Amino acid sequence: MKVVKCFLCIGLCLTGFAGNLTAEQESGLIADEPGKAMRLWYDKPAPDNNAGWVNRSIPMGNGYMGVNVFGGTKSDRIQVTENSLYDWGKDRGLKRRGLNNFAEVYIDFGHDGATNYLQELNLNEGVSHVKYEQDGVKYTRDYFTSYPDKVMAIRLKASEAGKLSFTLRPTIPFLGEGKSGTVSAEGDTITLSGIMSYYKIKFEGQFKVIPQGGTIKANNAKSQGTITVSDADSALILFAVGTNYKFDPKVFLTAAPAKKLAGFPDPHEKVSGYLADAAAQTYEQLLENHQTDYSEIYDRVSLDLGAEEPKITTDKMVDAYPDGASSRYLEELAFQFGRYMLICSSRAGTLPPHLQGIWNVYEKPPWSSQYLHDTNVQMAFAPAFSANMPELFESYVGFFEAFMPRQQVYATEYIKQYNPSQLDPKGDNGWSGPFWANPYDVPGKTSIAGFGTGAWIAQMFWDYYDFTRDQKLLAETVYPVMSGQANFVSRFVKDVDGVLLADPSSSPEQKLRNTVGTTFDQQMFYENHHNTLTAAKVLGLSNSQLEKYETQLPLLDPIQIGKSGHIKEFRQEEFYGEIGDPVHRHASMLLGLYPGQLISDKTPAWLDAAKVSLIKRTRDSNIGWARAERIAMLARVHDSEEAYAYYKDLLEGNYLHNLFNDHRGGPLFQADGNYGATAGVAEMLLQSHDHVVSPLVAMPAGWSEGSYRGILARGNFEVSAHWSDSHATQLEVLSKAGGTLDLRYPNVAQAKIKTSDGQTVEFVATGTDEIAIKTTKGQTYVVTDIPVHTPVTAPSDLKIENDDAKNGIKLVWTTSADAASYNVYRAVGNAPGYELITSGLKDAAFTYSAADLKDIEQMTLKVTAVAANGRESKEGTTVIRLKP
């Protein structure tokens, strides 16, 4: 290692350095640049049917409600979802009772001859607009859903005085045996209220109309409350919703459905309070409150891949992808749209996003709009951390804390059932992970997924700390969750041939179930034990339980390499695909690769095995979330082109005209594909899972020019980058928590590094591609003038030409045009890393002999290329050698 002092470069860059000073460098920091304008827009309203809802309506939300705006001119339809309005029954199959449609709200205008129509959703503002002309009058509508004020606001205006007339007509859909309610109007307010019978959910929505000019009249004809505004200049409609649901362990510990909410207050008072507080403010004040809250989160991150805003509508842009001139813009837009959706659907104090986020139009939604913990919930929150919105995880924290006491009861039951010798008779057995859940129930064990779901939940909590480095959060919120899960796992696993395995164990949704020690369970258990021990050291804790976890950790045996060179999904499999579906939508044996931290550049043999598994999984699945997850997994193995291919598959094959993810055709909306796409692109732009901040690590050739700002790395480092001709011209890292910044980028140790105010930066270099900086909280570190790096092409097609005890193993491979020599490595059995066998080979052949070859059942052999300047190829070519 060497210590280097780097000074502000004055004047022209040296010959051999990439590019001139960028616009960002001339004007300041990339992080200070304004965000790129992002919007969806259309030249006609969404069709007024369920197909229009899923394919074209504009989604909005504030955590308290989700809304879908249709934008009609004769009648505007606004569909409202409230995530606790739940039904249940014995029906099974894809579509079954669960989350219900809260309200269908209509604003009747009677405008049949509208021209110059525009509907848009401005992601930068968090506001939707409708504009058109009718009979020479220009009409506008502005919509937003405010988290701080807990209301939706709609402002309606006409360009001429006295020309605005409409009728507000809220309705309750799906009234019948399981749902009752009324809609009544009085003065300027309509109240919609009722009961969902199964859980005895009391629900209420209130709508207030505030016109400027004209007249207002309430009507209750045929028991349907409406309000009519006539001849006004403008009007403001406010509405708030709520139920008697609350986060309380009682909800999950009470068995009788009708008693789960007993004693909780009627929602009338809180909904009335929301509306009264909002109505006491002007529209401008409400808009400012909303945009201050929304933009503080949304504006942290921007992505610019060089696209211009298209001149065609969003529906046409989606249809033209990937061949249209607007394709790059869609790639930018989809990234930010996933962030927008999470802001809409996940706020502190509200229920977290489910399979459909916070949007549902159906009486029987797909899979009941539940929470599935074998990937869907985790995918929803993946962009919360990497895309710099960590506080959005608070919605799940509140939900988890409510259902966790029920999981503690289950944990004791399971230890008693599966490993009674480890039972704590006082009940201190930790908590077990659920598979599915809804706001009222977390059922017991299912064979569909193993107990690794609990450790995967705990990993989300660890990420919450790891990306924020908030030690108060770690001590009070995160560590209790992780240690409780480690406690359960430490009692649940059994000694099988000297290792500790889950029994029973299932790999999510695969055909073979209730087996022993699936990679899913073992990796998740290992990750949580490791993270719990790391957290304990941060907090300065020590006790006998931690000593037990330390002893157990290496025995959890998280990775088994199969005879195909792949990471096994099942311990008993030998060759890839001989057990289970080889092209399954889940890739659960790779969760240690992503979203976990087990497999990285620090475990290169495991990383190569993960690549083999990904290749063999194929691109056959058309499932939206699976494509999104593979983007991130492929980015983690540095396969930028294949990651990009999956992103394009997703945008072309799954994104609807309103950018909702179509799960698998139908269309069938599932929000995890949207959230997962954002997280996947973030992994292409920046990685830090090995606690080394690595910008632009999986950039495809198609994104050769661009910039981003504000993506978050572990350690609470906020990273911005500008690149040209696929080479970084400027990197910026804002240290938000202090600590050591480990930064990796080719030739970064030869770059110019300064603080944002031009001060000298001292760093420690490890080779040419990695440096360490002791950072100061609040300081930004700027890296410029990075020497151009030319990667070394790897050799290919490594083969074993001959293998016998007498003559050794003869290896041959296809040469690399960049190679001055070759290195040969081996990894024996399940080893995470490689041992160097030989280096400096000039020929594309090598015969390997070693005394222990006769005893080795399986090993991976790898060849890399070394250029004349000594730089080794990042990748290599591998072959599996099995004992003859």
PDB file of N, CA and C in Angstrom, residues 44 46 60 83 136 197-198 267 286 337 358 439 524 526 566 680 721 726 762 775 799 867:
ATOM      1  N   LYS A  44     -55.099  11.231 -25.069  1.00  0.00           N
ATOM      2  CA  LYS A  44     -56.495  10.839 -24.857  1.00  0.00           C
ATOM      3  C   LYS A  44     -56.629  10.254 -23.462  1.00  0.00           C
ATOM      4  N   ALA A  46     -57.693   7.604 -20.391  1.00  0.00           N
ATOM      5  CA  ALA A  46     -57.673   6.154 -20.259  1.00  0.00           C
ATOM      6  C   ALA A  46     -59.072   5.603 -20.482  1.00  0.00           C
ATOM      7  N   MET A  60     -51.283   7.186  -8.572  1.00  0.00           N
ATOM      8  CA  MET A  60     -50.782   8.165  -7.605  1.00  0.00           C
ATOM      9  C   MET A  60     -50.987   7.586  -6.217  1.00  0.00           C
ATOM     10  N   ASN A  83     -55.273   0.287   1.753  1.00  0.00           N
ATOM     11  CA  ASN A  83     -54.658  -1.034   1.865  1.00  0.00           C
ATOM     12  C   ASN A  83     -55.142  -1.901   3.017  1.00  0.00           C
ATOM     13  N   GLY A 136     -64.367  26.370 -26.977  1.00  0.00           N
ATOM     14  CA  GLY A 136     -63.544  27.563 -26.882  1.00  0.00           C
ATOM     15  C   GLY A 136     -63.018  27.874 -25.497  1.00  0.00           C
ATOM     16  N   SER A 197     -67.545  -6.990   6.226  1.00  0.00           N
ATOM     17  CA  SER A 197     -68.107  -7.817   7.289  1.00  0.00           C
ATOM     18  C   SER A 197     -67.133  -8.843   7.861  1.00  0.00           C
ATOM     19  N   TYR A 198     -66.220  -9.398   7.070  1.00  0.00           N
ATOM     20  CA  TYR A 198     -65.416 -10.518   7.551  1.00  0.00           C
ATOM     21  C   TYR A 198     -64.547 -10.116   8.740  1.00  0.00           C
ATOM     22  N   PRO A 267     -63.311   5.315  12.276  1.00  0.00           N
ATOM     23  CA  PRO A 267     -62.436   6.221  11.510  1.00  0.00           C
ATOM     24  C   PRO A 267     -63.008   7.624  11.305  1.00  0.00           C
ATOM     25  N   LEU A 286     -51.232  23.648   0.301  1.00  0.00           N
ATOM     26  CA  LEU A 286     -51.272  22.192   0.220  1.00  0.00           C
ATOM     27  C   LEU A 286     -50.264  21.675  -0.806  1.00  0.00           C
ATOM     28  N   PHE A 337     -39.559   5.886 -12.448  1.00  0.00           N
ATOM     29  CA  PHE A 337     -40.952   5.526 -12.172  1.00  0.00           C
ATOM     30  C   PHE A 337     -41.029   4.539 -11.003  1.00  0.00           C
ATOM     31  N   ILE A 358     -50.007  -0.259  -3.955  1.00  0.00           N
ATOM     32  CA  ILE A 358     -51.113   0.357  -3.214  1.00  0.00           C
ATOM     33  C   ILE A 358     -52.300   0.590  -4.150  1.00  0.00           C
ATOM     34  N   PRO A 439     -52.826  -7.781   6.098  1.00  0.00           N
ATOM     35  CA  PRO A 439     -52.861  -6.882   7.261  1.00  0.00           C
ATOM     36  C   PRO A 439     -53.492  -7.478   8.509  1.00  0.00           C
ATOM     37  N   MET A 524     -29.474 -17.788   3.624  1.00  0.00           N
ATOM     38  CA  MET A 524     -30.135 -16.759   4.404  1.00  0.00           C
ATOM     39  C   MET A 524     -29.762 -16.871   5.886  1.00  0.00           C
ATOM     40  N   TYR A 526     -26.972 -18.071   7.078  1.00  0.00           N
ATOM     41  CA  TYR A 526     -25.579 -17.618   7.179  1.00  0.00           C
ATOM     42  C   TYR A 526     -25.506 -16.090   7.163  1.00  0.00           C
ATOM     43  N   HIS A 566     -21.971 -25.115 -11.113  1.00  0.00           N
ATOM     44  CA  HIS A 566     -23.006 -24.182 -10.690  1.00  0.00           C
ATOM     45  C   HIS A 566     -23.160 -24.198  -9.173  1.00  0.00           C
ATOM     46  N   GLY A 680     -32.419  -2.976  -9.931  1.00  0.00           N
ATOM     47  CA  GLY A 680     -31.490  -3.610 -10.858  1.00  0.00           C
ATOM     48  C   GLY A 680     -30.627  -2.600 -11.585  1.00  0.00           C
ATOM     49  N   ALA A 721     -21.902  10.416 -10.645  1.00  0.00           N
ATOM     50  CA  ALA A 721     -20.897  10.072 -11.655  1.00  0.00           C
ATOM     51  C   ALA A 721     -21.256  10.693 -12.994  1.00  0.00           C
ATOM     52  N   SER A 726     -17.814   5.525 -22.280  1.00  0.00           N
ATOM     53  CA  SER A 726     -17.768   4.415 -21.314  1.00  0.00           C
ATOM     54  C   SER A 726     -16.658   4.562 -20.270  1.00  0.00           C
ATOM     55  N   GLU A 762      -5.877  13.055   1.276  1.00  0.00           N
ATOM     56  CA  GLU A 762      -4.911  11.986   1.497  1.00  0.00           C
ATOM     57  C   GLU A 762      -5.636  10.650   1.430  1.00  0.00           C
ATOM     58  N   THR A 775     -12.980   9.686   5.730  1.00  0.00           N
ATOM     59  CA  THR A 775     -13.840  10.799   5.353  1.00  0.00           C
ATOM     60  C   THR A 775     -14.351  11.570   6.564  1.00  0.00           C
ATOM     61  N   LYS A 799     -10.704 -26.182 -21.915  1.00  0.00           N
ATOM     62  CA  LYS A 799     -11.090 -27.594 -21.984  1.00  0.00           C
ATOM     63  C   LYS A 799     -10.007 -28.458 -21.338  1.00  0.00           C
ATOM     64  N   ALA A 867      -2.004  -8.808 -19.589  1.00  0.00           N
ATOM     65  CA  ALA A 867      -1.484  -7.945 -20.649  1.00  0.00           C
ATOM     66  C   ALA A 867      -0.019  -7.601 -20.386  1.00  0.00           C
TER      67      ALA A 867
END
